Amino acid sequence: MASESILLSDLLQCLVECSQKAAKIAQIFRDENDLFQLLVEEKSQAEKNKRFVQDFKTLADVLVQETIKRDVGQKFPSLTSNIHGEEQNSFQNSLGESIRVELTDSKEDTATLLSKVLDGRDQIATSLALVVHSRDLICENQYSSSCLIPANNIGIWIDPIDSTAEFIHGKNKETDDLGIQHYGLKCVCVLIGAYELQSGKPILGVVNQPFYNKETDTSQWESKYFWSINCDPEFVTSDTLQSESQREERVIVLSSSESKELQDIISTKYRIVHTAGAGYKSLLVACKKVDLYVLSQGTTYFWDTCGPHALLSTQGGGIVKFDEVMNVTDIRNSGGLLDKQIKYFSKGENVAIDSFRNANGIIAFRNVEDVIELIELLHEREYMSNK
């Protein structure tokens, strides 16, 4: 039987609309400060990201993820089994009751479920349920195309709320002179990436900043989204990614937890900027605010990188494995830098979470030459990635 095909532009439209709905859910949670503290639950040791002493998941994470899975699955039923996210769909309320967040077609059922998690706060539960089941958050048409892709070759990775710590703390710091936020709500992103199951190549990415700007008059948050299609013959990006950089200096964004040795070497040739959030760091590269995002540690996962990876690939860049490119002794003559890019695959039964970890680091880039120059600098200074 022939495989079902779907319009690439229809999938894009669906994922953009899902990201906007996700942003609205995140905004509702963040505006309920007294309630927000109730919703934070420390992750179990099995789920915990090794980089953090305390890593949290929230009902907001789970609800956003399940909403996206539901909406995409309703529009494209054949994709349902290959839609995966960071979070489990269970949550524990303050009374110690374990609750599974499963969404039906009924907003009344969703409101009842959320009210149970929220210890009877019916008003906020109803508000959230209205957004989850809303059909009014429709965006303008993003892109029209006749390009068809086989549904049985598409997988999707979701990070419902990347940079959860910044989401929880809720700070809104001013940007520096490069227009980069070091920490705070602007670093929070919804990340959605579609990829080819056979090749592992990202073909469509959506990144949404739910807290991009706060209106002075209304005190309401405005989101901003970015998207890209990287599927031959379609190579297209949103207008939000097409601004030109005015920078003169070379800039690399890092995590503040990187080793002093690595930072000292990089600082001899580049300006270093520290920010929060893997998704936000990759977005800075895609938006031309920095040249590279370098991470020498294995603290990101497929859900962190799949969406941003598509944004970068459409610009001729991508995300390569840090340890693999570091181990190439003559990077200019290797001819295979782009072959070192992350390849994505789907969850299977009883597959450990570490299977989806980008072990030993990543480099996000727009230009291959930028990666080559960095690796040559690190080799010149005798930096070893296995330290």
Coordinates of C-alpha atoms in Angstrom, one line a residue, residues 23-283:
A23 CA 3.5 30.1 24.0
K24 CA 0.0 31.1 25.2
I25 CA -0.1 28.2 27.8
A26 CA 3.4 29.2 29.1
Q27 CA 2.3 32.8 29.4
I28 CA -0.8 31.9 31.4
F29 CA 1.2 29.8 33.8
R30 CA 3.9 32.5 34.2
D31 CA 1.3 35.2 35.0
E32 CA -0.1 33.1 38.0
N33 CA 2.8 33.8 40.3
D34 CA 1.2 32.4 43.5
L35 CA 0.0 29.3 41.7
F36 CA 3.3 28.8 39.9
Q37 CA 5.1 27.7 43.0
L38 CA 2.6 24.9 43.5
L39 CA 3.3 23.5 40.1
V40 CA 7.0 23.0 40.3
E41 CA 8.0 19.4 40.9
E42 CA 11.6 18.2 41.2
K43 CA 12.4 15.6 38.6
S44 CA 13.2 12.1 39.7
Q45 CA 16.9 11.1 39.6
A46 CA 16.3 9.0 36.5
E47 CA 15.0 12.0 34.6
K48 CA 17.5 14.5 35.9
N49 CA 19.8 16.3 33.5
K50 CA 23.3 15.6 34.9
R51 CA 24.3 19.2 34.5
F52 CA 22.0 20.5 37.2
V53 CA 21.9 19.8 40.9
Q54 CA 18.2 20.6 40.8
D55 CA 16.3 20.1 37.5
F56 CA 12.6 20.7 37.4
K57 CA 9.6 19.7 35.4
T58 CA 6.3 21.5 35.6
L59 CA 2.8 20.9 34.6
A60 CA 3.3 23.6 32.0
D61 CA 6.0 21.4 30.3
V62 CA 3.7 18.4 30.3
L63 CA 0.6 20.3 29.2
V64 CA 2.4 22.0 26.3
Q65 CA 4.0 18.8 25.1
E66 CA 0.7 16.8 25.2
T67 CA -1.1 19.7 23.5
I68 CA 1.3 19.7 20.6
K69 CA 1.2 16.0 20.3
R70 CA -2.6 16.0 20.3
D71 CA -2.9 18.8 17.7
V72 CA -0.3 17.4 15.3
G73 CA -1.8 13.9 15.7
Q74 CA -5.3 15.1 15.0
K75 CA -4.2 16.8 11.8
F76 CA -1.7 14.1 10.7
P77 CA -2.8 10.8 12.3
S78 CA 0.0 8.8 10.6
L79 CA 2.6 10.9 12.5
T80 CA 1.3 10.1 15.9
S81 CA 3.6 7.2 16.8
N82 CA 6.7 9.2 15.9
I83 CA 6.0 12.4 17.9
H84 CA 8.3 12.5 20.9
G85 CA 9.1 15.0 23.6
E86 CA 11.3 15.6 26.6
E87 CA 8.7 15.0 29.3
Q88 CA 6.8 12.0 30.6
N89 CA 3.0 12.7 30.7
S90 CA 2.6 12.1 34.4
F91 CA 2.6 14.7 37.2
Q92 CA 2.2 14.7 40.9
N93 CA 0.0 17.4 42.7
S94 CA 0.7 18.8 46.1
L95 CA -1.4 16.1 47.8
G96 CA 0.9 13.5 46.4
E97 CA -1.5 12.1 43.9
S98 CA 0.0 10.9 40.7
I99 CA -1.9 12.1 37.7
R100 CA -1.4 11.2 34.0
V101 CA -2.0 14.1 31.6
E102 CA -4.0 12.6 28.8
L103 CA -6.0 14.9 26.6
T104 CA -9.3 14.0 25.0
D105 CA -11.5 16.0 22.6
S106 CA -13.4 17.5 25.5
K107 CA -12.3 20.7 27.1
E108 CA -14.5 19.9 30.1
D109 CA -12.5 16.7 30.6
T110 CA -9.3 18.7 30.3
A111 CA -10.5 21.3 32.8
T112 CA -11.5 18.6 35.3
L113 CA -8.1 16.9 34.9
L114 CA -6.2 20.2 35.4
S115 CA -8.3 21.2 38.3
K116 CA -7.2 18.0 40.0
V117 CA -3.6 18.8 39.5
L118 CA -4.2 22.4 40.6
D119 CA -5.9 21.4 43.8
G120 CA -9.3 22.7 42.8
R121 CA -8.4 26.0 41.2
D122 CA -11.1 25.7 38.7
Q123 CA -10.8 29.2 37.1
I124 CA -7.2 28.7 35.9
A125 CA -7.9 25.1 34.9
T126 CA -10.8 26.3 32.7
S127 CA -8.6 29.1 31.2
L128 CA -5.9 26.6 30.3
A129 CA -8.4 24.1 28.9
L130 CA -9.9 26.8 26.6
V131 CA -6.4 27.4 25.2
V132 CA -5.7 23.7 24.8
H133 CA -8.8 23.2 22.8
S134 CA -8.9 26.6 21.0
R135 CA -9.1 26.8 17.3
D136 CA -8.9 30.6 17.4
L137 CA -5.1 30.9 17.8
I138 CA -4.7 30.4 14.0
C139 CA -1.7 32.2 12.5
E140 CA -1.6 33.8 9.1
N141 CA -0.5 31.4 6.3
Q142 CA 3.3 31.0 6.6
Y143 CA 4.2 29.5 3.3
S144 CA 2.6 27.9 0.3
S145 CA 4.2 24.9 -1.5
S146 CA 3.1 21.9 -3.5
C147 CA 6.0 19.8 -2.1
L148 CA 4.8 16.5 -0.7
I149 CA 6.7 14.3 1.8
P150 CA 5.9 10.7 2.8
A151 CA 4.3 10.7 6.3
N152 CA 6.0 7.4 7.1
N153 CA 9.4 9.1 6.9
I154 CA 8.8 11.9 9.4
G155 CA 9.6 12.1 13.1
I156 CA 9.1 15.0 15.4
W157 CA 11.0 16.0 18.6
I158 CA 9.5 18.5 21.0
D159 CA 11.1 20.5 23.9
P160 CA 7.9 22.0 25.3
I161 CA 9.7 24.7 27.5
D162 CA 13.4 24.8 27.0
S163 CA 15.3 26.6 29.8
T164 CA 12.9 25.6 32.5
A165 CA 15.0 27.2 35.3
E166 CA 14.6 30.6 33.7
F167 CA 10.8 29.9 33.2
I168 CA 10.6 29.1 37.0
H169 CA 12.6 32.1 38.2
G170 CA 10.7 34.5 35.9
K171 CA 13.3 37.3 35.7
N172 CA 13.2 39.7 32.8
K173 CA 16.7 41.2 32.5
E174 CA 17.7 43.8 30.0
T175 CA 19.8 42.8 27.0
D176 CA 23.4 43.8 26.5
D177 CA 24.8 45.8 23.5
L178 CA 24.6 42.8 21.2
G179 CA 20.9 42.4 21.8
I180 CA 21.5 39.2 23.7
Q181 CA 19.8 38.2 27.0
H182 CA 22.2 36.6 29.5
Y183 CA 19.4 34.9 31.5
G184 CA 15.7 35.3 32.1
L185 CA 12.4 34.7 30.4
K186 CA 13.5 35.8 27.0
C187 CA 15.8 32.7 27.0
V188 CA 12.8 30.4 27.3
C189 CA 11.9 28.7 24.0
V190 CA 9.4 26.2 22.6
L191 CA 11.4 23.9 20.3
I192 CA 9.8 21.7 17.6
G193 CA 11.8 19.9 15.0
A194 CA 10.7 17.5 12.2
Y195 CA 13.3 15.1 10.7
E196 CA 13.6 12.3 8.1
L197 CA 13.4 8.9 9.8
Q198 CA 15.6 7.3 7.1
S199 CA 18.4 9.8 7.0
G200 CA 18.1 11.4 10.4
K201 CA 18.3 14.8 8.8
P202 CA 16.2 17.7 10.2
I203 CA 13.9 19.1 7.6
L204 CA 11.7 21.6 9.4
G205 CA 12.2 23.6 12.6
V206 CA 10.1 26.0 14.7
V207 CA 11.5 28.0 17.6
N208 CA 9.1 30.2 19.6
Q209 CA 10.0 32.7 22.3
P210 CA 6.9 33.0 24.5
F211 CA 8.3 35.9 26.4
Y212 CA 9.9 37.9 23.7
N213 CA 8.4 41.2 24.7
K214 CA 6.1 42.6 27.4
E215 CA 3.6 45.3 26.3
T216 CA 4.0 48.3 28.6
D217 CA 0.3 49.3 28.3
T218 CA -1.3 45.9 28.8
S219 CA 1.5 44.1 30.6
Q220 CA 0.8 41.1 28.3
W221 CA 3.5 39.0 26.8
E222 CA 4.2 38.9 23.1
S223 CA 5.7 35.8 21.5
K224 CA 8.0 35.7 18.5
Y225 CA 8.6 32.6 16.3
F226 CA 11.1 31.5 13.8
W227 CA 10.9 28.7 11.3
S228 CA 12.8 27.1 8.5
I229 CA 12.3 24.4 5.8
N230 CA 15.3 22.3 4.7
C231 CA 13.8 19.7 2.4
D232 CA 15.0 19.5 -1.2
P233 CA 13.8 21.4 -3.3
E234 CA 12.4 23.7 -0.5
F235 CA 14.9 25.8 1.4
V236 CA 13.0 28.6 3.0
T237 CA 13.2 30.6 6.3
S238 CA 10.8 33.0 8.1
D239 CA 11.3 36.7 7.7
T240 CA 12.3 36.8 11.4
L241 CA 15.5 34.9 10.5
Q242 CA 16.5 37.1 7.6
S243 CA 17.9 40.2 9.3
E244 CA 21.6 41.1 8.7
S245 CA 24.1 41.3 11.5
Q246 CA 25.9 44.6 12.1
R247 CA 28.6 43.0 14.2
E248 CA 32.3 43.6 13.5
E249 CA 33.7 41.3 16.2
R250 CA 33.7 37.5 16.3
V251 CA 31.3 36.2 19.0
I252 CA 30.9 32.7 20.5
V253 CA 28.2 31.8 23.0
L254 CA 29.0 29.4 25.8
S255 CA 27.6 28.0 28.9
S256 CA 29.1 29.5 32.0
S257 CA 29.9 26.0 33.2
E258 CA 32.5 25.4 30.5
S259 CA 36.1 24.8 31.6
K260 CA 38.4 27.7 32.3
E261 CA 40.9 26.2 29.8
L262 CA 38.4 26.2 26.9
Q263 CA 37.2 29.7 27.7
D264 CA 40.7 31.1 28.0
I265 CA 41.7 29.6 24.6
I266 CA 38.5 30.8 22.8
S267 CA 38.8 34.3 24.4
T268 CA 42.2 34.9 22.5
K269 CA 40.3 35.2 19.2
Y270 CA 36.6 35.7 20.0
R271 CA 34.3 37.6 22.3
I272 CA 32.6 35.2 24.7
V273 CA 29.0 35.6 25.7
H274 CA 27.2 33.5 28.4
T275 CA 23.5 32.9 28.2
A276 CA 20.9 30.4 29.4
G277 CA 19.1 27.7 27.4
A278 CA 20.5 25.4 24.6
G279 CA 17.6 26.4 22.3
Y280 CA 18.2 30.1 22.8
K281 CA 22.0 29.8 22.2
S282 CA 21.3 28.0 18.9
L283 CA 18.7 30.6 18.0

